[in-house]
């Protein structure tokens, strides 16, 4: 099976290697790119919690951070690892999952993430929001061809939808699935855990259920 990985350039290696090890033919076609939104220091020392919802947000905050955070909460272990660790990693890797596990009241919160990110956490926690990067959707120079596309973000799902291809997809989570279906993309499976292991398992299920 020819599987198309759509992650940004430089963030695809782990997934490509995992799928290649399973003897899939894997091609990397980035459908999004990450653009940092500045270099100014961000002082985190006055916050009770710093909330991180993506690997890119964790990396950018680490790069620009001034001071030491009191406590850090992350969506997903990969996000926590990209930051260098977290005091709380949501057992369900969604904003809803993290919100359910944060103490109430959470005190003063900084939400560091993407420009245009969902505002559920920011609104519910009355958090200060700092956009650290934006996601740009890409159109491949060459035709995208494959039997299955892997979608790890809503932005990639929308970019795939614009191509109007008859190729089904596997999604990393509910927001990505919703964006894909809204864009007209058929989603065969959604990862049970919203991380690399979940994606690989969902791809395996899709391959096993595909007609031979």
PDB file of C-alpha atoms in Angstrom:
ATOM      1  CA  UNK A   1       0.000   0.000   0.000  1.00  0.00           C
ATOM      2  CA  UNK A   2       1.245   3.482  -0.905  1.00  0.00           C
ATOM      3  CA  UNK A   3       0.748   5.787   2.080  1.00  0.00           C
ATOM      4  CA  UNK A   4       1.064   9.569   1.850  1.00  0.00           C
ATOM      5  CA  UNK A   5       2.395  11.366   4.948  1.00  0.00           C
ATOM      6  CA  UNK A   6       1.431  15.050   4.986  1.00  0.00           C
ATOM      7  CA  UNK A   7       3.297  16.411   8.011  1.00  0.00           C
ATOM      8  CA  UNK A   8       5.454  19.554   7.662  1.00  0.00           C
ATOM      9  CA  UNK A   9       8.972  19.190   6.303  1.00  0.00           C
ATOM     10  CA  UNK A  10      11.280  18.137   9.115  1.00  0.00           C
ATOM     11  CA  UNK A  11       8.496  16.637  11.240  1.00  0.00           C
ATOM     12  CA  UNK A  12       7.777  13.536   9.175  1.00  0.00           C
ATOM     13  CA  UNK A  13      10.721  11.255   9.958  1.00  0.00           C
ATOM     14  CA  UNK A  14       9.340   9.294  12.906  1.00  0.00           C
ATOM     15  CA  UNK A  15       6.047   8.480  11.183  1.00  0.00           C
ATOM     16  CA  UNK A  16       7.729   7.650   7.871  1.00  0.00           C
ATOM     17  CA  UNK A  17      10.171   5.320   9.607  1.00  0.00           C
ATOM     18  CA  UNK A  18       7.392   3.569  11.550  1.00  0.00           C
ATOM     19  CA  UNK A  19       5.364   2.933   8.396  1.00  0.00           C
ATOM     20  CA  UNK A  20       8.394   1.915   6.353  1.00  0.00           C
ATOM     21  CA  UNK A  21       9.275  -0.617   9.050  1.00  0.00           C
ATOM     22  CA  UNK A  22       5.829  -2.136   8.463  1.00  0.00           C
ATOM     23  CA  UNK A  23       6.769  -2.539   4.786  1.00  0.00           C
ATOM     24  CA  UNK A  24       4.483   0.134   3.411  1.00  0.00           C
ATOM     25  CA  UNK A  25       5.521   2.274   0.482  1.00  0.00           C
ATOM     26  CA  UNK A  26       5.644   5.730   2.044  1.00  0.00           C
ATOM     27  CA  UNK A  27       5.823   9.100   0.293  1.00  0.00           C
ATOM     28  CA  UNK A  28       6.118  12.448   2.074  1.00  0.00           C
ATOM     29  CA  UNK A  29       4.030  15.256   0.588  1.00  0.00           C
ATOM     30  CA  UNK A  30       3.859  18.206   3.012  1.00  0.00           C
ATOM     31  CA  UNK A  31       0.449  19.882   2.957  1.00  0.00           C
ATOM     32  CA  UNK A  32       1.317  22.483   5.590  1.00  0.00           C
ATOM     33  CA  UNK A  33       4.311  24.501   6.738  1.00  0.00           C
ATOM     34  CA  UNK A  34       4.990  26.224  10.054  1.00  0.00           C
ATOM     35  CA  UNK A  35       5.858  29.930  10.221  1.00  0.00           C
ATOM     36  CA  UNK A  36       7.118  31.344  13.553  1.00  0.00           C
ATOM     37  CA  UNK A  37       5.569  34.670  14.593  1.00  0.00           C
ATOM     38  CA  UNK A  38       8.505  36.486  16.116  1.00  0.00           C
ATOM     39  CA  UNK A  39      11.515  36.208  18.366  1.00  0.00           C
ATOM     40  CA  UNK A  40      10.596  38.428  21.329  1.00  0.00           C
ATOM     41  CA  UNK A  41      11.046  36.841  24.769  1.00  0.00           C
ATOM     42  CA  UNK A  42       7.891  35.573  26.460  1.00  0.00           C
ATOM     43  CA  UNK A  43       7.980  35.870  30.250  1.00  0.00           C
ATOM     44  CA  UNK A  44       6.225  32.884  31.847  1.00  0.00           C
ATOM     45  CA  UNK A  45       7.255  33.515  35.451  1.00  0.00           C
ATOM     46  CA  UNK A  46       3.999  35.182  36.559  1.00  0.00           C
ATOM     47  CA  UNK A  47       1.711  32.328  35.513  1.00  0.00           C
ATOM     48  CA  UNK A  48       0.365  29.463  37.616  1.00  0.00           C
ATOM     49  CA  UNK A  49       0.044  27.273  34.519  1.00  0.00           C
ATOM     50  CA  UNK A  50       1.460  27.351  31.005  1.00  0.00           C
ATOM     51  CA  UNK A  51      -0.754  25.360  28.644  1.00  0.00           C
ATOM     52  CA  UNK A  52       0.670  23.824  25.461  1.00  0.00           C
ATOM     53  CA  UNK A  53      -1.500  22.134  22.851  1.00  0.00           C
ATOM     54  CA  UNK A  54       0.959  21.258  20.063  1.00  0.00           C
ATOM     55  CA  UNK A  55       4.539  20.203  19.440  1.00  0.00           C
ATOM     56  CA  UNK A  56       5.148  23.341  17.392  1.00  0.00           C
ATOM     57  CA  UNK A  57       3.837  25.564  20.168  1.00  0.00           C
ATOM     58  CA  UNK A  58       6.035  23.758  22.709  1.00  0.00           C
ATOM     59  CA  UNK A  59       9.144  24.198  20.570  1.00  0.00           C
ATOM     60  CA  UNK A  60       8.466  27.855  19.893  1.00  0.00           C
ATOM     61  CA  UNK A  61       7.785  28.677  23.536  1.00  0.00           C
ATOM     62  CA  UNK A  62      10.940  26.857  24.584  1.00  0.00           C
ATOM     63  CA  UNK A  63      12.899  28.919  22.060  1.00  0.00           C
ATOM     64  CA  UNK A  64      11.472  32.257  23.215  1.00  0.00           C
ATOM     65  CA  UNK A  65      10.788  31.632  26.900  1.00  0.00           C
ATOM     66  CA  UNK A  66      12.041  33.942  29.620  1.00  0.00           C
ATOM     67  CA  UNK A  67      11.739  32.887  33.239  1.00  0.00           C
ATOM     68  CA  UNK A  68      10.714  29.511  34.627  1.00  0.00           C
ATOM     69  CA  UNK A  69       7.112  28.278  34.445  1.00  0.00           C
ATOM     70  CA  UNK A  70       5.477  27.297  37.722  1.00  0.00           C
ATOM     71  CA  UNK A  71       3.636  24.369  36.150  1.00  0.00           C
ATOM     72  CA  UNK A  72       3.168  23.175  32.573  1.00  0.00           C
ATOM     73  CA  UNK A  73       0.207  21.292  31.128  1.00  0.00           C
ATOM     74  CA  UNK A  74       0.379  19.627  27.726  1.00  0.00           C
ATOM     75  CA  UNK A  75      -1.887  17.888  25.271  1.00  0.00           C
ATOM     76  CA  UNK A  76      -0.026  14.698  24.385  1.00  0.00           C
ATOM     77  CA  UNK A  77       3.283  13.237  25.465  1.00  0.00           C
ATOM     78  CA  UNK A  78       4.953  14.402  22.248  1.00  0.00           C
ATOM     79  CA  UNK A  79       4.062  18.006  23.128  1.00  0.00           C
ATOM     80  CA  UNK A  80       5.405  17.553  26.644  1.00  0.00           C
ATOM     81  CA  UNK A  81       8.622  16.002  25.310  1.00  0.00           C
ATOM     82  CA  UNK A  82       9.106  18.845  22.810  1.00  0.00           C
ATOM     83  CA  UNK A  83       8.991  21.325  25.682  1.00  0.00           C
ATOM     84  CA  UNK A  84      11.284  19.282  27.894  1.00  0.00           C
ATOM     85  CA  UNK A  85       8.626  17.832  30.186  1.00  0.00           C
ATOM     86  CA  UNK A  86       5.305  18.796  31.735  1.00  0.00           C
ATOM     87  CA  UNK A  87       3.654  18.580  35.145  1.00  0.00           C
ATOM     88  CA  UNK A  88       0.378  17.422  33.602  1.00  0.00           C
ATOM     89  CA  UNK A  89      -0.146  15.495  30.375  1.00  0.00           C
ATOM     90  CA  UNK A  90      -3.793  15.014  29.475  1.00  0.00           C
ATOM     91  CA  UNK A  91      -4.809  11.350  29.313  1.00  0.00           C
ATOM     92  CA  UNK A  92      -7.149  12.330  26.458  1.00  0.00           C
ATOM     93  CA  UNK A  93      -5.199  14.399  23.946  1.00  0.00           C
ATOM     94  CA  UNK A  94      -7.759  17.120  23.266  1.00  0.00           C
ATOM     95  CA  UNK A  95      -8.458  20.548  24.732  1.00  0.00           C
ATOM     96  CA  UNK A  96     -11.511  19.040  26.410  1.00  0.00           C
ATOM     97  CA  UNK A  97      -9.359  16.302  27.915  1.00  0.00           C
ATOM     98  CA  UNK A  98      -6.825  18.743  29.314  1.00  0.00           C
ATOM     99  CA  UNK A  99      -9.530  21.041  30.654  1.00  0.00           C
ATOM    100  CA  UNK A 100     -11.076  18.127  32.552  1.00  0.00           C
ATOM    101  CA  UNK A 101      -7.779  17.389  34.333  1.00  0.00           C
ATOM    102  CA  UNK A 102      -6.630  20.892  35.221  1.00  0.00           C
ATOM    103  CA  UNK A 103      -7.391  21.925  38.805  1.00  0.00           C
ATOM    104  CA  UNK A 104     -10.153  24.429  39.341  1.00  0.00           C
ATOM    105  CA  UNK A 105      -9.540  27.248  39.778  1.00  0.00           C
ATOM    106  CA  UNK A 106      -6.360  27.052  37.722  1.00  0.00           C
ATOM    107  CA  UNK A 107      -5.181  30.531  38.622  1.00  0.00           C
ATOM    108  CA  UNK A 108      -3.417  32.668  36.049  1.00  0.00           C
ATOM    109  CA  UNK A 109      -2.908  30.716  32.816  1.00  0.00           C
ATOM    110  CA  UNK A 110      -0.888  31.318  29.664  1.00  0.00           C
ATOM    111  CA  UNK A 111      -2.094  29.486  26.556  1.00  0.00           C
ATOM    112  CA  UNK A 112       0.719  29.379  23.971  1.00  0.00           C
ATOM    113  CA  UNK A 113      -0.220  27.984  20.582  1.00  0.00           C
ATOM    114  CA  UNK A 114      -1.001  28.579  16.940  1.00  0.00           C
ATOM    115  CA  UNK A 115      -2.543  31.678  15.457  1.00  0.00           C
ATOM    116  CA  UNK A 116      -6.188  30.791  14.973  1.00  0.00           C
ATOM    117  CA  UNK A 117      -6.088  27.912  17.482  1.00  0.00           C
ATOM    118  CA  UNK A 118      -9.314  26.718  19.087  1.00  0.00           C
ATOM    119  CA  UNK A 119     -10.141  29.006  21.989  1.00  0.00           C
ATOM    120  CA  UNK A 120     -11.908  26.487  24.249  1.00  0.00           C
ATOM    121  CA  UNK A 121      -9.120  26.368  26.844  1.00  0.00           C
ATOM    122  CA  UNK A 122      -8.360  30.067  26.607  1.00  0.00           C
ATOM    123  CA  UNK A 123     -12.004  31.016  27.055  1.00  0.00           C
ATOM    124  CA  UNK A 124     -12.835  28.538  29.821  1.00  0.00           C
ATOM    125  CA  UNK A 125      -9.713  29.391  31.824  1.00  0.00           C
ATOM    126  CA  UNK A 126      -9.769  33.115  31.055  1.00  0.00           C
ATOM    127  CA  UNK A 127      -6.186  32.581  29.904  1.00  0.00           C
ATOM    128  CA  UNK A 128      -3.778  34.980  28.268  1.00  0.00           C
ATOM    129  CA  UNK A 129      -3.288  33.751  24.697  1.00  0.00           C
ATOM    130  CA  UNK A 130       0.033  34.141  22.867  1.00  0.00           C
ATOM    131  CA  UNK A 131       0.138  33.072  19.193  1.00  0.00           C
ATOM    132  CA  UNK A 132       3.600  31.689  18.505  1.00  0.00           C
ATOM    133  CA  UNK A 133       3.272  30.439  14.935  1.00  0.00           C
ATOM    134  CA  UNK A 134       0.901  30.186  12.023  1.00  0.00           C
ATOM    135  CA  UNK A 135       0.188  27.222   9.788  1.00  0.00           C
ATOM    136  CA  UNK A 136       0.236  27.732   6.031  1.00  0.00           C
ATOM    137  CA  UNK A 137      -1.607  25.287   3.796  1.00  0.00           C
ATOM    138  CA  UNK A 138       0.360  24.108   0.767  1.00  0.00           C
ATOM    139  CA  UNK A 139      -0.512  22.875  -2.712  1.00  0.00           C
ATOM    140  CA  UNK A 140       1.898  20.161  -3.911  1.00  0.00           C
ATOM    141  CA  UNK A 141       3.854  20.917  -7.079  1.00  0.00           C
ATOM    142  CA  UNK A 142       3.397  17.321  -8.268  1.00  0.00           C
ATOM    143  CA  UNK A 143       0.119  15.345  -8.231  1.00  0.00           C
ATOM    144  CA  UNK A 144      -0.547  13.635  -4.900  1.00  0.00           C
ATOM    145  CA  UNK A 145      -0.935   9.914  -5.537  1.00  0.00           C
ATOM    146  CA  UNK A 146      -1.467   7.102  -3.070  1.00  0.00           C
ATOM    147  CA  UNK A 147      -3.847   4.581  -1.556  1.00  0.00           C
ATOM    148  CA  UNK A 148      -4.169   6.275   1.840  1.00  0.00           C
ATOM    149  CA  UNK A 149      -3.357   9.734   3.228  1.00  0.00           C
ATOM    150  CA  UNK A 150      -2.331  10.366   6.845  1.00  0.00           C
ATOM    151  CA  UNK A 151      -3.716  13.582   8.338  1.00  0.00           C
ATOM    152  CA  UNK A 152      -2.237  14.897  11.595  1.00  0.00           C
ATOM    153  CA  UNK A 153      -3.925  18.329  11.689  1.00  0.00           C
ATOM    154  CA  UNK A 154      -7.090  20.112  10.622  1.00  0.00           C
ATOM    155  CA  UNK A 155      -4.987  22.372   8.384  1.00  0.00           C
ATOM    156  CA  UNK A 156      -3.622  19.394   6.462  1.00  0.00           C
ATOM    157  CA  UNK A 157      -7.158  18.045   6.149  1.00  0.00           C
ATOM    158  CA  UNK A 158      -8.381  21.296   4.615  1.00  0.00           C
ATOM    159  CA  UNK A 159      -5.392  21.386   2.255  1.00  0.00           C
ATOM    160  CA  UNK A 160      -6.153  17.828   1.125  1.00  0.00           C
ATOM    161  CA  UNK A 161      -9.798  18.687   0.592  1.00  0.00           C
ATOM    162  CA  UNK A 162      -8.867  21.522  -1.749  1.00  0.00           C
ATOM    163  CA  UNK A 163      -7.127  19.012  -4.014  1.00  0.00           C
ATOM    164  CA  UNK A 164     -10.446  17.177  -4.558  1.00  0.00           C
ATOM    165  CA  UNK A 165      -8.828  13.729  -4.739  1.00  0.00           C
ATOM    166  CA  UNK A 166     -10.558  10.391  -4.353  1.00  0.00           C
ATOM    167  CA  UNK A 167      -8.102   9.101  -1.740  1.00  0.00           C
ATOM    168  CA  UNK A 168      -9.294   8.095   1.757  1.00  0.00           C
ATOM    169  CA  UNK A 169      -7.540   9.239   4.910  1.00  0.00           C
ATOM    170  CA  UNK A 170      -6.639   8.271   8.448  1.00  0.00           C
ATOM    171  CA  UNK A 171      -6.998  11.068  11.007  1.00  0.00           C
ATOM    172  CA  UNK A 172      -5.144  11.747  14.245  1.00  0.00           C
ATOM    173  CA  UNK A 173      -8.181  13.003  16.169  1.00  0.00           C
ATOM    174  CA  UNK A 174     -11.710  14.452  16.232  1.00  0.00           C
ATOM    175  CA  UNK A 175     -10.864  17.993  15.131  1.00  0.00           C
ATOM    176  CA  UNK A 176      -8.884  16.698  12.180  1.00  0.00           C
ATOM    177  CA  UNK A 177     -11.651  14.249  11.296  1.00  0.00           C
ATOM    178  CA  UNK A 178     -14.285  16.991  11.396  1.00  0.00           C
ATOM    179  CA  UNK A 179     -12.184  19.269   9.189  1.00  0.00           C
ATOM    180  CA  UNK A 180     -11.525  16.452   6.715  1.00  0.00           C
ATOM    181  CA  UNK A 181     -15.164  15.480   6.372  1.00  0.00           C
ATOM    182  CA  UNK A 182     -16.208  19.110   6.035  1.00  0.00           C
ATOM    183  CA  UNK A 183     -13.655  19.404   3.211  1.00  0.00           C
ATOM    184  CA  UNK A 184     -15.089  16.345   1.451  1.00  0.00           C
ATOM    185  CA  UNK A 185     -12.384  13.847   2.461  1.00  0.00           C
ATOM    186  CA  UNK A 186     -13.376  10.277   3.321  1.00  0.00           C
ATOM    187  CA  UNK A 187     -11.969   9.309   6.741  1.00  0.00           C
ATOM    188  CA  UNK A 188     -11.540   5.560   7.124  1.00  0.00           C
ATOM    189  CA  UNK A 189     -10.219   5.589  10.676  1.00  0.00           C
ATOM    190  CA  UNK A 190      -9.559   8.007  13.513  1.00  0.00           C
ATOM    191  CA  UNK A 191      -6.686   7.268  15.881  1.00  0.00           C
ATOM    192  CA  UNK A 192      -7.872   6.011  19.269  1.00  0.00           C
ATOM    193  CA  UNK A 193      -4.938   7.790  20.916  1.00  0.00           C
ATOM    194  CA  UNK A 194      -4.079  11.090  19.290  1.00  0.00           C
ATOM    195  CA  UNK A 195      -0.372  10.467  18.804  1.00  0.00           C
ATOM    196  CA  UNK A 196       2.107   8.580  16.629  1.00  0.00           C
ATOM    197  CA  UNK A 197       1.239   5.176  18.073  1.00  0.00           C
ATOM    198  CA  UNK A 198      -2.465   5.846  17.584  1.00  0.00           C
ATOM    199  CA  UNK A 199      -1.923   6.904  13.977  1.00  0.00           C
ATOM    200  CA  UNK A 200       0.128   3.813  13.168  1.00  0.00           C
ATOM    201  CA  UNK A 201      -2.502   1.544  14.758  1.00  0.00           C
ATOM    202  CA  UNK A 202      -5.318   3.271  12.856  1.00  0.00           C
ATOM    203  CA  UNK A 203      -3.395   2.898   9.599  1.00  0.00           C
ATOM    204  CA  UNK A 204      -2.903  -0.796  10.334  1.00  0.00           C
ATOM    205  CA  UNK A 205      -6.639  -1.228  10.914  1.00  0.00           C
ATOM    206  CA  UNK A 206      -7.423   0.579   7.677  1.00  0.00           C
ATOM    207  CA  UNK A 207      -4.996  -1.587   5.703  1.00  0.00           C
ATOM    208  CA  UNK A 208      -6.417  -4.793   7.161  1.00  0.00           C
ATOM    209  CA  UNK A 209      -9.995  -3.771   6.314  1.00  0.00           C
ATOM    210  CA  UNK A 210      -9.213  -2.589   2.768  1.00  0.00           C
ATOM    211  CA  UNK A 211     -10.339  -4.823  -0.092  1.00  0.00           C
ATOM    212  CA  UNK A 212      -7.506  -6.941  -1.431  1.00  0.00           C
TER     213      UNK A 212
END
